[in-house]
mmCIF file with all atom_site columns, C-alpha atoms in Angstrom:
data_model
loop_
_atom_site.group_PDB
_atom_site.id
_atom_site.type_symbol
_atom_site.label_atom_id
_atom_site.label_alt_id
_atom_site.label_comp_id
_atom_site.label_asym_id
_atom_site.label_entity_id
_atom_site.label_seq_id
_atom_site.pdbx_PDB_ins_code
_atom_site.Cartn_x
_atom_site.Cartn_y
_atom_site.Cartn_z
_atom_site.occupancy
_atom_site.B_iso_or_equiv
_atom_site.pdbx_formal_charge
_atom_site.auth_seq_id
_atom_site.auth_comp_id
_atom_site.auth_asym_id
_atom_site.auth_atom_id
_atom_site.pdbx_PDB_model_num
ATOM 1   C CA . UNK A 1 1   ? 6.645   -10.803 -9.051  1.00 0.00 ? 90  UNK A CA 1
ATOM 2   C CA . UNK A 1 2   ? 8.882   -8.160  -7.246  1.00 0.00 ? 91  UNK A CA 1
ATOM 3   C CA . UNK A 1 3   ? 7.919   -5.376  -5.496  1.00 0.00 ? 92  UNK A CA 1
ATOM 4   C CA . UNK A 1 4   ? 9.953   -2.669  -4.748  1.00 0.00 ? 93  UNK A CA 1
ATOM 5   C CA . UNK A 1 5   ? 8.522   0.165   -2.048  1.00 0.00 ? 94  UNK A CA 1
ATOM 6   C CA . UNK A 1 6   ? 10.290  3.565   -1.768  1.00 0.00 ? 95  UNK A CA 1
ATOM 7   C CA . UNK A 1 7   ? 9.365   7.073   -0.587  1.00 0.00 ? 96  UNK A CA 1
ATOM 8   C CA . UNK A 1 8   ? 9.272   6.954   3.011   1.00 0.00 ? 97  UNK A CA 1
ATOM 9   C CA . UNK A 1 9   ? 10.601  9.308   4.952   1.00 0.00 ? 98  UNK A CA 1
ATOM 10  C CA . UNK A 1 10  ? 10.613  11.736  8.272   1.00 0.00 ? 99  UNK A CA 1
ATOM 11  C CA . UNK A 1 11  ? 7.625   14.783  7.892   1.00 0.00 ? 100 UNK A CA 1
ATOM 12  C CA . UNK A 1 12  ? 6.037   16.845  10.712  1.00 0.00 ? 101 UNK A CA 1
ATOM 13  C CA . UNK A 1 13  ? 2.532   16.452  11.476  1.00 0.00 ? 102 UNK A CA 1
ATOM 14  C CA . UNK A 1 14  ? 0.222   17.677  8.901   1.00 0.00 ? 103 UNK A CA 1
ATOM 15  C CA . UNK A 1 15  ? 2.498   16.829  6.668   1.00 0.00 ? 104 UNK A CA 1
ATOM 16  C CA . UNK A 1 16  ? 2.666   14.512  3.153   1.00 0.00 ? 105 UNK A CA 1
ATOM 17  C CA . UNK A 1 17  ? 4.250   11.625  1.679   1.00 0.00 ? 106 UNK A CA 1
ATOM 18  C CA . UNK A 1 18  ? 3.872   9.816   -1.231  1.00 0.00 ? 107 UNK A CA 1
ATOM 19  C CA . UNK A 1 19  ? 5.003   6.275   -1.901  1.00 0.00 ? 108 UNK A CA 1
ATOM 20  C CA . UNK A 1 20  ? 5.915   4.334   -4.492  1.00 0.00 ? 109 UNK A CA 1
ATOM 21  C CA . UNK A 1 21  ? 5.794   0.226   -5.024  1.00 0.00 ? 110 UNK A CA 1
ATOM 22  C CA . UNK A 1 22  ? 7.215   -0.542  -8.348  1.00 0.00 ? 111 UNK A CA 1
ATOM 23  C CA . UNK A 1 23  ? 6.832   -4.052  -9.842  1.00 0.00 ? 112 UNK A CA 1
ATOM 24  C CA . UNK A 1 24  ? 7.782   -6.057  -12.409 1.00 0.00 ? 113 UNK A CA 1
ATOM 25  C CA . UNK A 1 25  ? 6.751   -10.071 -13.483 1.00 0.00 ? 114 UNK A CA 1
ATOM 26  C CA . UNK A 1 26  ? 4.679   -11.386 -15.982 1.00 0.00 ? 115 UNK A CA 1
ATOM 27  C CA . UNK A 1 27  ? 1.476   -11.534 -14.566 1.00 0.00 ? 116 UNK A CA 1
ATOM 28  C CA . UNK A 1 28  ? 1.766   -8.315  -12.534 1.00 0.00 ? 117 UNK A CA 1
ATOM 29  C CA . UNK A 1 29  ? -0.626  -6.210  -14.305 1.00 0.00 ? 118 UNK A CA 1
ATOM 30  C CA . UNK A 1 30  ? -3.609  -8.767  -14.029 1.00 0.00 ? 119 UNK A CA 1
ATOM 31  C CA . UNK A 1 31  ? -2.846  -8.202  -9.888  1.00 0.00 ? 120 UNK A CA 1
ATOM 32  C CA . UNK A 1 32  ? -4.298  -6.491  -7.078  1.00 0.00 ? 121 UNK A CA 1
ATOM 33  C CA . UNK A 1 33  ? -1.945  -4.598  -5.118  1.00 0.00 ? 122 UNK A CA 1
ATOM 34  C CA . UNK A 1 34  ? -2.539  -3.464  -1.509  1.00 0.00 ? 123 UNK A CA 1
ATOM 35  C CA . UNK A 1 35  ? -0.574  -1.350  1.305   1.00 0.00 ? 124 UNK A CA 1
ATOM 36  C CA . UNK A 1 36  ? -0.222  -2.630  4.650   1.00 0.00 ? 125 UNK A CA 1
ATOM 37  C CA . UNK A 1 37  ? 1.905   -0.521  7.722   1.00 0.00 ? 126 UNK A CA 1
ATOM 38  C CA . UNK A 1 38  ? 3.014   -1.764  10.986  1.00 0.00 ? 127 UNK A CA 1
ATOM 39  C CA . UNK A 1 39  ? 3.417   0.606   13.531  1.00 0.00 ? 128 UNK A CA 1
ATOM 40  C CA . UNK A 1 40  ? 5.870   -0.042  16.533  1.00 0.00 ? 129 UNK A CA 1
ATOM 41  C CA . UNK A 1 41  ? 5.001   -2.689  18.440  1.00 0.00 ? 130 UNK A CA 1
ATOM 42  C CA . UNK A 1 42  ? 1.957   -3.006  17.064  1.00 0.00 ? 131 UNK A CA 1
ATOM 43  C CA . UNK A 1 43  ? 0.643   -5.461  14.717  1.00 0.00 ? 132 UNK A CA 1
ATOM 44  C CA . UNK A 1 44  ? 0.105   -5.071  10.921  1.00 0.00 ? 133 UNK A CA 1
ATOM 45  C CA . UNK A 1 45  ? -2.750  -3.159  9.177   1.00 0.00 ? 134 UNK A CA 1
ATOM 46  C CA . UNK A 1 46  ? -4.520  -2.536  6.087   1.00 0.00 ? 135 UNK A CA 1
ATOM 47  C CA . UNK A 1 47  ? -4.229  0.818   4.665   1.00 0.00 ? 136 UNK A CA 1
ATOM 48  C CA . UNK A 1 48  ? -5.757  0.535   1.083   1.00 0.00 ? 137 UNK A CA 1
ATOM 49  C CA . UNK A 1 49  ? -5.641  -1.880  -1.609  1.00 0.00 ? 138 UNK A CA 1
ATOM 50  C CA . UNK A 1 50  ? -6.178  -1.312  -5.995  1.00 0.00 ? 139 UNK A CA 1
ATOM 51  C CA . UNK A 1 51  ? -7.184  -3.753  -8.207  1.00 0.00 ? 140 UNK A CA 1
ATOM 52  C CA . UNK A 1 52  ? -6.278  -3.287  -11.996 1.00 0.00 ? 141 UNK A CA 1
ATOM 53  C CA . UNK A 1 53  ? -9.065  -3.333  -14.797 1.00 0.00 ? 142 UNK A CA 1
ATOM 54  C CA . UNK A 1 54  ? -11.470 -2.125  -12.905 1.00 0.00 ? 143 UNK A CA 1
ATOM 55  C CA . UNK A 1 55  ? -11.609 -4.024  -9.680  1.00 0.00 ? 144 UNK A CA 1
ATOM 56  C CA . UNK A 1 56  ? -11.668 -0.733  -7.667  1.00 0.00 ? 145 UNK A CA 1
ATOM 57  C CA . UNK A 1 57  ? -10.428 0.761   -4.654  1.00 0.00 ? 146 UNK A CA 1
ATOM 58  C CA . UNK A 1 58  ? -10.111 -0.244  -0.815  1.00 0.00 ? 147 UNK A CA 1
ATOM 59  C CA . UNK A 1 59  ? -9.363  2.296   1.744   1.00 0.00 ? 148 UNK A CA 1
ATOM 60  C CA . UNK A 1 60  ? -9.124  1.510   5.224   1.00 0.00 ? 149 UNK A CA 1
ATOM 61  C CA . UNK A 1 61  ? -11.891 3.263   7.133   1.00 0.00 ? 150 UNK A CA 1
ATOM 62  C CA . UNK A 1 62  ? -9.865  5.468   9.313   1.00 0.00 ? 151 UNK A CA 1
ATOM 63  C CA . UNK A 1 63  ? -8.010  6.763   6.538   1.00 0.00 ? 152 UNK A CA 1
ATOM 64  C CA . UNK A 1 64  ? -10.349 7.705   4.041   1.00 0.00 ? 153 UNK A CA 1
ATOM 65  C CA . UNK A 1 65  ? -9.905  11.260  2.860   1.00 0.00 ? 154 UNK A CA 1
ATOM 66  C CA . UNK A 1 66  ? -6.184  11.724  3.818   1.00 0.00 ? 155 UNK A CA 1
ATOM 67  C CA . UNK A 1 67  ? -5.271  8.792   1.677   1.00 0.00 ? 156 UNK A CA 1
ATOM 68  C CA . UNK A 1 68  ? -5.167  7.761   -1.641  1.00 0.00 ? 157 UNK A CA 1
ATOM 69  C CA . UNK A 1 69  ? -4.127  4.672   -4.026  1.00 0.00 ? 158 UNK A CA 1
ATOM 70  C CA . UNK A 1 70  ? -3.559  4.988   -7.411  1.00 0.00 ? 159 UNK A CA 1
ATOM 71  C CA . UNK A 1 71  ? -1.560  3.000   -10.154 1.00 0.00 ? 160 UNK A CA 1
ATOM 72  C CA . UNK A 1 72  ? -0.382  4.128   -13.287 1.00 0.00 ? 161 UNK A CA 1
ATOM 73  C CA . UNK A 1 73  ? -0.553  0.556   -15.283 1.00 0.00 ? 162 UNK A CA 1
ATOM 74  C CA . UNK A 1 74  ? 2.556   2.152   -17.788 1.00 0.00 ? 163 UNK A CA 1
ATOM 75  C CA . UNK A 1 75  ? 5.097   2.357   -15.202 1.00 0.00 ? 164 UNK A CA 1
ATOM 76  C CA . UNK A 1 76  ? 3.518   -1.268  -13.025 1.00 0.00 ? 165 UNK A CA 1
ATOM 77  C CA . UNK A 1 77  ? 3.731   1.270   -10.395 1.00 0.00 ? 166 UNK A CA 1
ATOM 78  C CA . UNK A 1 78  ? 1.127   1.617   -7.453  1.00 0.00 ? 167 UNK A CA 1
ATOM 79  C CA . UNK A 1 79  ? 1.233   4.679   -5.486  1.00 0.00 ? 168 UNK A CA 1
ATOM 80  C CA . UNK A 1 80  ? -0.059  6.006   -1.772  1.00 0.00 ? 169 UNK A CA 1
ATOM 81  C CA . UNK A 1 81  ? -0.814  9.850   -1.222  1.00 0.00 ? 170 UNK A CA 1
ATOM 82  C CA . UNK A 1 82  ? -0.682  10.664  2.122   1.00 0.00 ? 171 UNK A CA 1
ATOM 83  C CA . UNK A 1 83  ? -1.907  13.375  3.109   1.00 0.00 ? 172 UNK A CA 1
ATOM 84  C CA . UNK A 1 84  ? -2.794  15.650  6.921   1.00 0.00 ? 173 UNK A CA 1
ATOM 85  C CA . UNK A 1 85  ? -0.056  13.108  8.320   1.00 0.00 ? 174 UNK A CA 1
ATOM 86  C CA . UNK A 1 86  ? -0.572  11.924  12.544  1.00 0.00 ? 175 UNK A CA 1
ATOM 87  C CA . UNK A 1 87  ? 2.334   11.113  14.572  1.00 0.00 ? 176 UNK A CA 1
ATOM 88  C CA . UNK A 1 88  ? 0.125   7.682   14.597  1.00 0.00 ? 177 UNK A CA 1
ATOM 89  C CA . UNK A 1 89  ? 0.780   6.706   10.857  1.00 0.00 ? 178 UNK A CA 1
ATOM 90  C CA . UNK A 1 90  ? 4.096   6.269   11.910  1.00 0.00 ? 179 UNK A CA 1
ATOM 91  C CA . UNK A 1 91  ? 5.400   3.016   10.507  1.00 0.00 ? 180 UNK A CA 1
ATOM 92  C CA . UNK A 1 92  ? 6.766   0.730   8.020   1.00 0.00 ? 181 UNK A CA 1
ATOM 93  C CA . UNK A 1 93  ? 4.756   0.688   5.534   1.00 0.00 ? 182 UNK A CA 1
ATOM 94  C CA . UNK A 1 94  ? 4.471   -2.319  2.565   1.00 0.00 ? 183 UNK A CA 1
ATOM 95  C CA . UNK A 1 95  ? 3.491   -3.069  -0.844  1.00 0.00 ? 184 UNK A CA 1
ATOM 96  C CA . UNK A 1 96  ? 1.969   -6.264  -1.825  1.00 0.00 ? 185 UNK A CA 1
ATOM 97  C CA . UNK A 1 97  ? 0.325   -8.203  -4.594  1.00 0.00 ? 186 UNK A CA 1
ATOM 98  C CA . UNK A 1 98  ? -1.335  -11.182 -5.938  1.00 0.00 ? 187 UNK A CA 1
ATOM 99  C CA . UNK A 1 99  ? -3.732  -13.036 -8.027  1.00 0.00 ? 188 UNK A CA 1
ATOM 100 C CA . UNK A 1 100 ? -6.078  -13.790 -5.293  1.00 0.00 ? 189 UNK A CA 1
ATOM 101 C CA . UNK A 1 101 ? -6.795  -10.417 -3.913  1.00 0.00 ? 190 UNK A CA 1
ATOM 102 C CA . UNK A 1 102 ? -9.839  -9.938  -6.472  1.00 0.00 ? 191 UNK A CA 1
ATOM 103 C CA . UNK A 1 103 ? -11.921 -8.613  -4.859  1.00 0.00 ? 192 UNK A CA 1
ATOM 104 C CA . UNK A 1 104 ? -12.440 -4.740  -2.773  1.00 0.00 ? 193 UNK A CA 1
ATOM 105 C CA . UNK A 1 105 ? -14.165 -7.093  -0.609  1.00 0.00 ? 194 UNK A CA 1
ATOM 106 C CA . UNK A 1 106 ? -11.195 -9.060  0.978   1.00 0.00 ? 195 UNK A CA 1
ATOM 107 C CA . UNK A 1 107 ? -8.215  -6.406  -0.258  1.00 0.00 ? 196 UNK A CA 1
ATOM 108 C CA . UNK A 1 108 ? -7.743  -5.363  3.528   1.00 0.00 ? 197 UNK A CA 1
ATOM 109 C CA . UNK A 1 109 ? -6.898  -9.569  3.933   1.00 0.00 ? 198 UNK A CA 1
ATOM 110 C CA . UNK A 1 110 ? -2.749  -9.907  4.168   1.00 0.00 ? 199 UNK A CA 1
ATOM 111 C CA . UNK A 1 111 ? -3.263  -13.853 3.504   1.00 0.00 ? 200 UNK A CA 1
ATOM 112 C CA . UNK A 1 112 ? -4.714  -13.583 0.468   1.00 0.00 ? 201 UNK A CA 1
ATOM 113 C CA . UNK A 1 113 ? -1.545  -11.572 -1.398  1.00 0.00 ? 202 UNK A CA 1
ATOM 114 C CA . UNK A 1 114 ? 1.609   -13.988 -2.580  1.00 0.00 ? 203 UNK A CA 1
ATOM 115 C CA . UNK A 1 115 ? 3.929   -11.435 -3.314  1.00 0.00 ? 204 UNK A CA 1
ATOM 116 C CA . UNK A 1 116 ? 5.183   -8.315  -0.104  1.00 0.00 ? 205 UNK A CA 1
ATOM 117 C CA . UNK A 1 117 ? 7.734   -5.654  -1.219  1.00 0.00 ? 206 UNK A CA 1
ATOM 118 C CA . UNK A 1 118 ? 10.670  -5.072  1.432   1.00 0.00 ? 207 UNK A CA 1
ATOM 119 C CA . UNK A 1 119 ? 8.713   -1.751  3.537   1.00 0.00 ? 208 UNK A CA 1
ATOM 120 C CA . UNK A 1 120 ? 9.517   1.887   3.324   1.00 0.00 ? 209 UNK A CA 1
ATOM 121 C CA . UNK A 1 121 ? 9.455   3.531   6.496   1.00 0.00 ? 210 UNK A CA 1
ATOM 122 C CA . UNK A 1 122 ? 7.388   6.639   7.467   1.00 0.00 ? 211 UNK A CA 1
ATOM 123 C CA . UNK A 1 123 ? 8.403   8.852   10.788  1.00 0.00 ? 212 UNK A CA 1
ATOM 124 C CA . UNK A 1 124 ? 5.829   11.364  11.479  1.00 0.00 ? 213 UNK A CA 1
ATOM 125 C CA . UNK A 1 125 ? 7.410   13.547  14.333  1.00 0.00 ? 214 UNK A CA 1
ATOM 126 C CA . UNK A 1 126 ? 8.104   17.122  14.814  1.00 0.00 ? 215 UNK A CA 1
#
């Protein structure tokens, strides 16, 4: 499986983005896929994770109702709305996948996805 993360950008505060992760390999559509960031100097975190066939959604808790996951299984391509954008969501922001991420329960778990995209980076400044 490759992943392929694009869309990132520089927007002012209160601002949105929307990113892409494409992917292609044979088993992708039986995957989960989840976003992680990492701010500056700070270490990694969950942002929300998708699981196809009805798995469901993850969103981290801090972020729930600016953003969004969604996949459109004809395209193998995951996207994150972001929306009401802080200066504190600046960072670089990945895509990944895997067979083992089942579950909404342990999406938010970097260890448990195989597969990590190469990060799109997201500047929120004015």
């Amino acid at each position: 499986v490759q992943l392929q993360a694009s869309g990132g950008g520089v927007v002012q505060p209160g601002g949105s983005l929307k990113l892409s992760c494409a992917a292609s390999g044979r088993f992708f559509s039986t995957y989960s896929v989840g976003w992680f960031r990492r701010p500056p100097g700070k270490g990694r975190e969950f942002v929300a994770g998708i699981g196809w066939h009805g798995v469901g959604t993850a969103v981290a808790d801090g972020l729930k109702g600016r953003f969004t996951i969604s996949s459109d299984n004809a395209k193998n391509t995951v996207y994150l709305q972001m929306n009401s954008l802080k200066p504190e969501d600046t960072a670089v922001y990945y895509c990944a996948s895997g067979p083992r991420a089942s579950s909404t329960s342990i999406m938010n778990r970097a260890e448990v996805y195989d597969f990590w995209g190469q990060g799109t980076l997201v500047t929120v400044s004015s």
